[in-house]
Structures are given as structure tokens and as C-alpha cells.
GROMACS .gro file of C-alpha atoms in nm:
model
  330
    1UNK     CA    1   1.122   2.147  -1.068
    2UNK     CA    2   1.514   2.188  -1.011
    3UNK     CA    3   1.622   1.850  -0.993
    4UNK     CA    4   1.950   1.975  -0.798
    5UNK     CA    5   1.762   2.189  -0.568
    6UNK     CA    6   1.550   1.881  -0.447
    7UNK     CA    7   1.870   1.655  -0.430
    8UNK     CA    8   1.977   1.934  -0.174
    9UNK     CA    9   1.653   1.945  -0.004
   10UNK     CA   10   1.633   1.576   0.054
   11UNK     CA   11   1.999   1.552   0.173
   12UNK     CA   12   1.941   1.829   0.453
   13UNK     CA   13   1.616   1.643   0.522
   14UNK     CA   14   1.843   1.283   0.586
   15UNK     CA   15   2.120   1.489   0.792
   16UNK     CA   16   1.909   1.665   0.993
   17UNK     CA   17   1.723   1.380   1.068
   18UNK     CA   18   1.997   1.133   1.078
   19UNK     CA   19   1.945   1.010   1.434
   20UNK     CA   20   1.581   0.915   1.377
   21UNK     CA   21   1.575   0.782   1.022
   22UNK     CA   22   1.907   0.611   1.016
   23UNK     CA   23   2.040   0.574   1.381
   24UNK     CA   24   1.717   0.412   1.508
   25UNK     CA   25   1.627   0.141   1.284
   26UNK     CA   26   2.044   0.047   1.217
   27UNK     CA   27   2.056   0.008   1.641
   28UNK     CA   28   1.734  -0.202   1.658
   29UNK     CA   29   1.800  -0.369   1.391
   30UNK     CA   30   2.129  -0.461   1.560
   31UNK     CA   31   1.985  -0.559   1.853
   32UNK     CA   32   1.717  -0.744   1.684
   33UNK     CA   33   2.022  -0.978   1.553
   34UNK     CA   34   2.252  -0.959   1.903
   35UNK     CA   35   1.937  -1.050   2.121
   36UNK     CA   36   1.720  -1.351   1.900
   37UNK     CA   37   2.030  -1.470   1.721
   38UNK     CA   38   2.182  -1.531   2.119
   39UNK     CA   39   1.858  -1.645   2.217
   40UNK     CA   40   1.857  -1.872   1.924
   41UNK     CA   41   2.202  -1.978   1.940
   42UNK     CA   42   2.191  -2.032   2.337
   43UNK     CA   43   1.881  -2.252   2.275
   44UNK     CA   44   2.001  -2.494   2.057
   45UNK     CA   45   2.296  -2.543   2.127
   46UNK     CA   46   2.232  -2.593   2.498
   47UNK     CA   47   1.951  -2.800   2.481
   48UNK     CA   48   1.927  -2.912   2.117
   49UNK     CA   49   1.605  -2.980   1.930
   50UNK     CA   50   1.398  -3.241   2.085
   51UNK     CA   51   1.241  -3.565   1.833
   52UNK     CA   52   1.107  -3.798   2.011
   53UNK     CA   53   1.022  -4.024   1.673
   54UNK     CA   54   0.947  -4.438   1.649
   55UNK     CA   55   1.123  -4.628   1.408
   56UNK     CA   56   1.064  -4.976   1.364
   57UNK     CA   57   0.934  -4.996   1.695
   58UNK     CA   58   1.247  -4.831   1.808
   59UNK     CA   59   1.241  -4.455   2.007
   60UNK     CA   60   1.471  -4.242   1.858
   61UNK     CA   61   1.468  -3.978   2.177
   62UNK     CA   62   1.657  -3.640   2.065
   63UNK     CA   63   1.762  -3.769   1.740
   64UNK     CA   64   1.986  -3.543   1.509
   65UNK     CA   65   1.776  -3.406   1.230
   66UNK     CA   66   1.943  -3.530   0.940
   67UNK     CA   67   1.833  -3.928   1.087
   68UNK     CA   68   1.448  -3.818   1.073
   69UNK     CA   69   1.439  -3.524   0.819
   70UNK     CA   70   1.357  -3.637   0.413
   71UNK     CA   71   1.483  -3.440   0.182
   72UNK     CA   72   1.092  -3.296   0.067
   73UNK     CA   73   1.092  -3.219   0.426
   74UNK     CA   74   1.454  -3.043   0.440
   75UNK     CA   75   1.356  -2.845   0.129
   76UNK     CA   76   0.977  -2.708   0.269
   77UNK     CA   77   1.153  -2.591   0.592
   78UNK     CA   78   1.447  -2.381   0.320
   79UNK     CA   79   1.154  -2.262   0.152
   80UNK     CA   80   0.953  -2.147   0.436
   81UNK     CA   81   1.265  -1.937   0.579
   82UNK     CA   82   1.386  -1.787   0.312
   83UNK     CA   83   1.027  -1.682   0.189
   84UNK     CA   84   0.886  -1.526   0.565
   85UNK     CA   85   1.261  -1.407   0.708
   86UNK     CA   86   1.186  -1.055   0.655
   87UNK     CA   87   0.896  -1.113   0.898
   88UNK     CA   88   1.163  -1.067   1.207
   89UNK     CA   89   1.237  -0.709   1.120
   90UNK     CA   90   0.839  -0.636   1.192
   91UNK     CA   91   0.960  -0.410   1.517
   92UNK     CA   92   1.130  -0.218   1.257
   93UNK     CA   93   0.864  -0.136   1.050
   94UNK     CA   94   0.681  -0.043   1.401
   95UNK     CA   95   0.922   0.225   1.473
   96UNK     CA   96   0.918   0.352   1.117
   97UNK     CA   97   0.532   0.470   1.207
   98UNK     CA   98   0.645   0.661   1.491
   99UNK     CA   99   0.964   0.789   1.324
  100UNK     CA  100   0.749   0.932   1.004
  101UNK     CA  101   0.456   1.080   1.240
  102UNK     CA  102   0.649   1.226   1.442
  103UNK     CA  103   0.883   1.378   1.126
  104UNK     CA  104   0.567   1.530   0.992
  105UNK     CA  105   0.425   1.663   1.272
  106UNK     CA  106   0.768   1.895   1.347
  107UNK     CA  107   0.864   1.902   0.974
  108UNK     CA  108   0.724   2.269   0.983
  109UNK     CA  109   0.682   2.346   1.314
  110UNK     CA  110   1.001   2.314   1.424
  111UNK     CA  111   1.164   2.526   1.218
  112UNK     CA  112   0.847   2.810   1.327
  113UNK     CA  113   0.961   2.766   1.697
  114UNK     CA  114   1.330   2.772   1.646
  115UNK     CA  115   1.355   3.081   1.387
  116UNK     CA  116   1.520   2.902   1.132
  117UNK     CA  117   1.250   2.914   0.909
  118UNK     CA  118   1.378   3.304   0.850
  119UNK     CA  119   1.720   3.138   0.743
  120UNK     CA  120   1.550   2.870   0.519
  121UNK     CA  121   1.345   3.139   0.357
  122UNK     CA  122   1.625   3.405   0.275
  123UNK     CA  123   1.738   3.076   0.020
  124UNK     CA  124   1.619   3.084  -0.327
  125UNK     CA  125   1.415   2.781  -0.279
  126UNK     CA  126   1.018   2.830  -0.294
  127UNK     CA  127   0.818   2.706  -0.041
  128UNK     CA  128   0.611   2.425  -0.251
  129UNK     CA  129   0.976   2.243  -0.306
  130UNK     CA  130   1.047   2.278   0.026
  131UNK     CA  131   0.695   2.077   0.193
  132UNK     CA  132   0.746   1.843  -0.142
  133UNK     CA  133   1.088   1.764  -0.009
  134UNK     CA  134   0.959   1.690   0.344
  135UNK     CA  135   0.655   1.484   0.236
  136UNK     CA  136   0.909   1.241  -0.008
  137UNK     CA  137   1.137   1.198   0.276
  138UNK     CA  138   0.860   1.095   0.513
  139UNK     CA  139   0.718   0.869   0.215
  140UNK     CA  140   0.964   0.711   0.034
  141UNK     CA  141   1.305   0.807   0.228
  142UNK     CA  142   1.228   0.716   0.562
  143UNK     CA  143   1.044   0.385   0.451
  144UNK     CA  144   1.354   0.321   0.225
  145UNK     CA  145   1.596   0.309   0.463
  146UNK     CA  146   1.392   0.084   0.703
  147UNK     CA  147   1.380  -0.168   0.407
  148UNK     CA  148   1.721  -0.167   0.363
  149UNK     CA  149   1.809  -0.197   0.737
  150UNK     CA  150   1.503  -0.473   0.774
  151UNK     CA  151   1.661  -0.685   0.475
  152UNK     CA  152   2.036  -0.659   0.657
  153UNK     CA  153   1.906  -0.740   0.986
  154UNK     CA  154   1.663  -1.031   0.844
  155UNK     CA  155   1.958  -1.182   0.630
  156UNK     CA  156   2.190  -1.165   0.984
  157UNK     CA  157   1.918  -1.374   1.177
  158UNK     CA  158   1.884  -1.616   0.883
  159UNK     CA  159   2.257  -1.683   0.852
  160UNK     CA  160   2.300  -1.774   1.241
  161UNK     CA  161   1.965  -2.009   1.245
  162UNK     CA  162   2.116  -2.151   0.950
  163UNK     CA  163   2.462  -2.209   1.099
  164UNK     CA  164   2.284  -2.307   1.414
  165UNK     CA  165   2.092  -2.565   1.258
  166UNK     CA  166   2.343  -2.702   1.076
  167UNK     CA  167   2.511  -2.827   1.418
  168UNK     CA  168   2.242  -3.013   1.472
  169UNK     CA  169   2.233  -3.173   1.123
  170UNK     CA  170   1.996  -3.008   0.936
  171UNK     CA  171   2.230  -2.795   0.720
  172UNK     CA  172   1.999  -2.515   0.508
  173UNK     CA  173   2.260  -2.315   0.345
  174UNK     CA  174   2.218  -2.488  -0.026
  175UNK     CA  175   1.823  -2.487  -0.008
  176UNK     CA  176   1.846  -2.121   0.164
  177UNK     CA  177   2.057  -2.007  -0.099
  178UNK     CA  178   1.929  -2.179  -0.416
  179UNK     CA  179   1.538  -2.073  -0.359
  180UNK     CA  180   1.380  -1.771  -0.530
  181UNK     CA  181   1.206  -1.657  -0.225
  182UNK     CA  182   1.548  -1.530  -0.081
  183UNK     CA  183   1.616  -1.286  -0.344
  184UNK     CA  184   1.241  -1.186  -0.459
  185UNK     CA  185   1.103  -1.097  -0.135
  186UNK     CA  186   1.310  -0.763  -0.038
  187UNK     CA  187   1.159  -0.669  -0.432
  188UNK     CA  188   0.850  -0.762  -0.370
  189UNK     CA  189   0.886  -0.487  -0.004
  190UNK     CA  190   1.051  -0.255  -0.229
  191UNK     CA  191   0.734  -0.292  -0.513
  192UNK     CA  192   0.503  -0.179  -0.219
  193UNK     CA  193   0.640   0.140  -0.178
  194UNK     CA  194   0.399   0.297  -0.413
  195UNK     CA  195   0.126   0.149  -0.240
  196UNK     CA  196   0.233   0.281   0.091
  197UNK     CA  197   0.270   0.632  -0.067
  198UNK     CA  198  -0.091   0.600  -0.181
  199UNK     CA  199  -0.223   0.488   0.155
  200UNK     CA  200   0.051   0.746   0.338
  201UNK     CA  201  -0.069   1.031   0.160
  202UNK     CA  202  -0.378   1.194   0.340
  203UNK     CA  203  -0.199   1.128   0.724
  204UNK     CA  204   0.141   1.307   0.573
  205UNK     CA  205  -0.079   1.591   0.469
  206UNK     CA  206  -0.286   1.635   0.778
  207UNK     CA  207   0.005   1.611   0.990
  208UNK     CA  208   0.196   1.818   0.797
  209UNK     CA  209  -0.090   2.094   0.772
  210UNK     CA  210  -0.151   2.102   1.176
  211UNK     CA  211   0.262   2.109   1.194
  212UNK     CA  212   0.253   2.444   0.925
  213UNK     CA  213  -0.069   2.636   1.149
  214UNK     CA  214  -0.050   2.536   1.514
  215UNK     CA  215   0.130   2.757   1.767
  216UNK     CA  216   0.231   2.511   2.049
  217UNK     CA  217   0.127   2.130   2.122
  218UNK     CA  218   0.072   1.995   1.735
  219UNK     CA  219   0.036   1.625   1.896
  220UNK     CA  220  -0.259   1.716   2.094
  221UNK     CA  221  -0.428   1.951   1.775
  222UNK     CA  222  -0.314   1.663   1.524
  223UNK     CA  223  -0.447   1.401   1.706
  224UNK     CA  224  -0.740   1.560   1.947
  225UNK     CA  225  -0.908   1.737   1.620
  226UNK     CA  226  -0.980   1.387   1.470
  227UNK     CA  227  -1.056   1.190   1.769
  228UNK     CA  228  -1.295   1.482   1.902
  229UNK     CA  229  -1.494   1.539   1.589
  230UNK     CA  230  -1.554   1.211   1.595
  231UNK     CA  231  -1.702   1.111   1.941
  232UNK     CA  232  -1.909   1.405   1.876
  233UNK     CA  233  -2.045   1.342   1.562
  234UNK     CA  234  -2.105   0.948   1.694
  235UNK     CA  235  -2.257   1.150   2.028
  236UNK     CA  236  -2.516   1.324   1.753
  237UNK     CA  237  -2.544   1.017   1.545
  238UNK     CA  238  -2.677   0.819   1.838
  239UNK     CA  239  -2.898   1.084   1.995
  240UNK     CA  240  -3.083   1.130   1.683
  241UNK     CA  241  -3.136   0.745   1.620
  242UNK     CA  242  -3.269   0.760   1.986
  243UNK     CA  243  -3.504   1.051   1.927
  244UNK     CA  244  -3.639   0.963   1.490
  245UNK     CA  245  -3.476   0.674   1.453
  246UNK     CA  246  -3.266   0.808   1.142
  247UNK     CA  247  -2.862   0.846   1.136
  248UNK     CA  248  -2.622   1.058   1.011
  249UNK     CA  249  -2.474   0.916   0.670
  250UNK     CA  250  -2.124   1.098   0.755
  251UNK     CA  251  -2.133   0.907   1.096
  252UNK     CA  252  -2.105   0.570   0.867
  253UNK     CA  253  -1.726   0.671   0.702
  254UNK     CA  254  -1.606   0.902   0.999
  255UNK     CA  255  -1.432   0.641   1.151
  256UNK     CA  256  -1.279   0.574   0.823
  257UNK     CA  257  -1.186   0.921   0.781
  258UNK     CA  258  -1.022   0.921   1.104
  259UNK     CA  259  -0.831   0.580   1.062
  260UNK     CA  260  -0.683   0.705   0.721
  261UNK     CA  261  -0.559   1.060   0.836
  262UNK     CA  262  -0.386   0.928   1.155
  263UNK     CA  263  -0.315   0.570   1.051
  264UNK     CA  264  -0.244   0.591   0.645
  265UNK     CA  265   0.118   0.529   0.775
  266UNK     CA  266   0.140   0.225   0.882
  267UNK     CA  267   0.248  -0.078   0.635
  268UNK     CA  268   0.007  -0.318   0.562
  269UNK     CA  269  -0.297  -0.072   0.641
  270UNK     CA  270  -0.454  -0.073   0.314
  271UNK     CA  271  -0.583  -0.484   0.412
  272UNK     CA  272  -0.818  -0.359   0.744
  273UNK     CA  273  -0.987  -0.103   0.437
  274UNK     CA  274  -1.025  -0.346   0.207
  275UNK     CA  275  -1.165  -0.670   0.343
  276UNK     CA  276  -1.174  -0.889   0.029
  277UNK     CA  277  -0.819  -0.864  -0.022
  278UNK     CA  278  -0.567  -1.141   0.142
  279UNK     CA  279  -0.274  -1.105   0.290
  280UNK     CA  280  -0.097  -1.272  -0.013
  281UNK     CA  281   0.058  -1.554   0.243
  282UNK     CA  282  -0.068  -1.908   0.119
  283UNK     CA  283   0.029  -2.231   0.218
  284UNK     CA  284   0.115  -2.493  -0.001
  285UNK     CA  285   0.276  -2.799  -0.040
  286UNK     CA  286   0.617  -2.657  -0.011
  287UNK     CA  287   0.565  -2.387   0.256
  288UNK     CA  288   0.415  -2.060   0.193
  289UNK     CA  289   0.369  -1.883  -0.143
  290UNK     CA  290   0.396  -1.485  -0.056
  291UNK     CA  291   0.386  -1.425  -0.451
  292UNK     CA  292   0.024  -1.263  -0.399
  293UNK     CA  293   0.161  -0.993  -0.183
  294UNK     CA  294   0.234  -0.739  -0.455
  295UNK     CA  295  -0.110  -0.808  -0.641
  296UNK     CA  296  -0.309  -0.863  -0.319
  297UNK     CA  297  -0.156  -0.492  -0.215
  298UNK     CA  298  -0.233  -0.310  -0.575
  299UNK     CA  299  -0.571  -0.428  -0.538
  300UNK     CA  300  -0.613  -0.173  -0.337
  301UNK     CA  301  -0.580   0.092  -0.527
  302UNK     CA  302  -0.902  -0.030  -0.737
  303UNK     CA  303  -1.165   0.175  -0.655
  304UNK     CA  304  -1.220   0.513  -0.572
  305UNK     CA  305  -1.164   0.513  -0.166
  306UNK     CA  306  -0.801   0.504  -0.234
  307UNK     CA  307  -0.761   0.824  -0.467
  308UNK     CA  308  -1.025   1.055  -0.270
  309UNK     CA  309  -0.753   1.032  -0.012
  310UNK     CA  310  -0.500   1.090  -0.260
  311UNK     CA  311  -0.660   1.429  -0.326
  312UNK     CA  312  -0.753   1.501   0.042
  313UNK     CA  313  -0.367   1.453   0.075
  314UNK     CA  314  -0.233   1.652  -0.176
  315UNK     CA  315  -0.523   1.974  -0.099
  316UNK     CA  316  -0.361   1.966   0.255
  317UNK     CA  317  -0.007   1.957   0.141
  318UNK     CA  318  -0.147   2.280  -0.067
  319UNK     CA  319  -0.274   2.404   0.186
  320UNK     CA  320   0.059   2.362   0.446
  321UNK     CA  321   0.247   2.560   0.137
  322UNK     CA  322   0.003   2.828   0.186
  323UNK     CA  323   0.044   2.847   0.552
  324UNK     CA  324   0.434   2.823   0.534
  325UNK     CA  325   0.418   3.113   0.282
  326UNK     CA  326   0.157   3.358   0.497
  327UNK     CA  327   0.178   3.228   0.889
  328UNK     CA  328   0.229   3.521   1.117
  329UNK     CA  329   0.433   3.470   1.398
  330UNK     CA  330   0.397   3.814   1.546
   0.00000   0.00000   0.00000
């Protein structure tokens, strides 16, 4: 593989797509911080934070924080916001699903409907670098940049709670800044990645597949195909456990099948597969230890479920080369 060729790929990949993969989490992620952090802000400040506490027989009503607050207490709240910030940039991670599915699904279809394929092709770049290029950039590019615009925007919402809170004399700053948890979990995001790549895999490839084959409407074929098999094979399933009272053993793991080619891409999806595992997020005495995240995830990958749709990924990225290379257009 020409490393220089796929550096060029991937850039024309990010400018192309610039307003979707950049544009659109950097905007919500800004207005993420504009709208909570002014909700936030205009809350306490114009109301304050309410503790209605009882000492020595004496109501304290709306007492500042730093009269009621120990320090054990202080330092559990520092370690419970620096170790679940990143949990306000979820919406962002929400738009990255529809940003990479609907990537794939015009990754090769687009440039079929617009003619530029016949520009793209008179290059000297083959057509397997060319879907490998499109298929990193919906796995690790996209999701990359979302990270990085997640970790900005969840830093930004943490500094103005902090300052907030510090009006009101519980100042965080110290604790914030002096915990682990602050720095170690945009790593422990960033260690997912090749999880998600694993679990990405076999939706990339079927959506890329119906976007290198279908003439017109590759939402309704990419979606439709899946969902339509399988009423009809739950339709026979039923039927003939009404008529002999036997099932269909495909009928068990088609709903499975369908989940993982149209859902592999969101985050976090490998946990509804795997039931045993945990989300990684345990309380304890001083908050909530997220340290099991990265384990808890690379659990699943144990087993065999994981790679068979590994392979059914990577035969239907084959098979989208094939298409790219032999589709007739008339």
C-alpha cells in the first residue's frame, strides 16, 4: 500500500466532507457549551443553590457551600466531575451515527450519480485503496474528530460549572485539576476506538456495498433489505411453530444480524450484545470509578460473535471493490 497515496485519499475524504465531519460536531459542540453553560450560569447565579441544613438546632436556609461542605465531601464531588464530564458531549456522539451512515451510504454512490467516478478512475489509484480510504474515514476519522470536539466542548462546560460554583463557595478548580480522572478519561475514549472499528465493521460494509450496486434510493435498499428479510423470516418462523411446533434456528440470530449491520455504528453497542459485560461505571466511596470501561469494552471482542462480523465486514467491503471496478451504468 502507498502510504502517500492513502494520505491523499483520506485528505480528499476530510475536505469533501468537511461540513459533515468537522462543521457539525464543532457547531453543536458550541452550542452544547453557549446553551447549558447559560443555563447553568443563569441558574445559579440567579437563584443560588438551595441547603436547607440544621446545625446545632440552628437552620442554616441557603447556606454558602463552603459552611456545610467537608473537605471528603468537596473532593467526591471533584472526582465525580472530572471522571463523567465527557458524558455532556453524548449528543455529539449521536450525530456522529448519522454523520458516518449517511457517509457510507453515498461514499460510492454519489460519485456513480454525479459522473465523477470517471474523473476518480482516470487517477492511478486502484479501486481497493480507494473503498479502504472511505471505510477508515468513516471508522476512525470521523469518530476521531468527534472525540476531539467532545473533549473541547466537555472541558468548556466543566470550566464554567467550576467558575460558577466557585461563586457560591465551593471552589473545584484544585480538586478538578489535581485528579487523574481529568486527564485519563479522553484516553480511555480514544483506547475504544479499536473496539468501535470491530463492532463498526459489518454496518460500514453493508452500507457501503448497497451504496457501490444500487441505482437510486440506497436508504430505502440499505435499510428495507434488512428490515424486510426479517419480518418475513419471523412471518415463517411463527407460521411453522403454529402448524409442527418447530422453529427456524436462523429466526433465533436474525435479529442479531440485523442489529449489527445497521446498528454496528453506534458507540457503546457492543454492551446490548454482550449482556455479562458492565458498563465499567462503579460507584465508590469517592464517586465513580470508570477505570473498567476499557476492559469492560475489550471483553467484547472474546468470543467468536465479534470476528464473524469482522469477516462479514471485510467480504462486503470486497465485494463493494468488485462492484466499483465492474458496475455498468449504461
Amino acid at each position: 500500500m502507498n502510504t502517500n497515496t492513502m494520505k491523499w485519499l483520506l485528505k480528499r475524504e476530510f475536505w469533501e466532507h468537511k461540513g459533515s465531519m468537522f462543521w457539525a460536531p464543532l457547531i453543536v459542540g458550541s452550542l452544547l457549551v453557549v446553551l447549558l453553560g447559560c443555563t447553568i450560569t443563569f441558574g445559579i447565579m440567579q437563584h443560588g443553590i438551595p441547603a436547607h441544613v440544621t446545625i446545632n438546632g440552628h437552620t442554616l436556609d441557603h447556606a454558602r457551600l463552603d459552611q456545610i461542605l467537608p473537605d471528603e465531601t468537596k473532593l467526591m464531588v471533584a472526582k465525580i466531575a472530572s471522571g463523567m464530564y465527557l458524558g455532556a458531549a453524548a449528543p455529539l456522539f449521536a450525530i456522529l451515527v448519522g454523520v458516518v451512515f449517511f457517509y457510507c451510504l453515498g461514499a460510492l454512490y454519489d460519485e456513480r450519480r454525479d459522473r465523477s467516478i470517471l474523473f476518480w478512475k482516470s487517477l492511478p489509484v486502484s479501486d481497493p485503496m480507494t473503498v479502504l480510504s472511505k471505510a477508515i474515514t468513516a471508522m476512525v476519522v470521523a469518530p476521531a474528530i468527534t472525540l476531539a470536539a467532545a473533549v473541547v466542548a466537555s472541558l468548556a462546560l466543566l470550566f464554567i460549572v467550576c467558575m460558577v460554583l466557585s461563586t457560591q463557595g465551593l471552589n473545584l478548580f484544585a480538586p478538578v485539576l489535581a485528579s487523574s480522572e481529568l486527564y485519563l478519561s479522553p484516553l480511555r475514549l480514544a483506547a475504544l476506538l479499536p473496539v468501535y472499528v470491530v463492532w463498526a465493521l459489518p454496518t460500514v460494509g453493508w452500507l457501503m456495498l448497497v451504496s457501490s450496486w444500487a441505482k437510486s434510493k440506497p436508504f430505502l435498499w440499505a435499510v428495507g433489505v434488512p428490515v424486510v428479510a426479517l419480518v418475513i423470516l419471523k412471518w415463517i418462523n411463527a407460521a411453522l411453530e403454529n402448524f409442527s411446533g418447530q422453529t427456524l434456528l436462523l429466526a433465533h440470530y436474525a435479529s442479531d444480524v440485523v442489529a449489527r449491520i445497521l446498528g454496528g455504528i453506534v458507540p457503546g453497542i457492543w454492551f446490548t450484545f454482550k449482556p455479562g459485560l458492565q458498563t465499567g461505571m462503579h460507584p465508590t466511596e469517592n464517586g465513580f470509578d470508570m477505570g473498567g470501561l476499557v476492559s469492560q469494552s475489550y471483553q467484547s471482542l472474546v468470543g467468536i460473535d465479534a470476528w464473524i462480523g469482522v469477516a462479514m465486514g471485510v467480504a462486503m467491503l470486497v465485494a463493494a471493490v468488485r462492484m466499483r471496478r465492474w458496475r455498468d451504468e449504461g
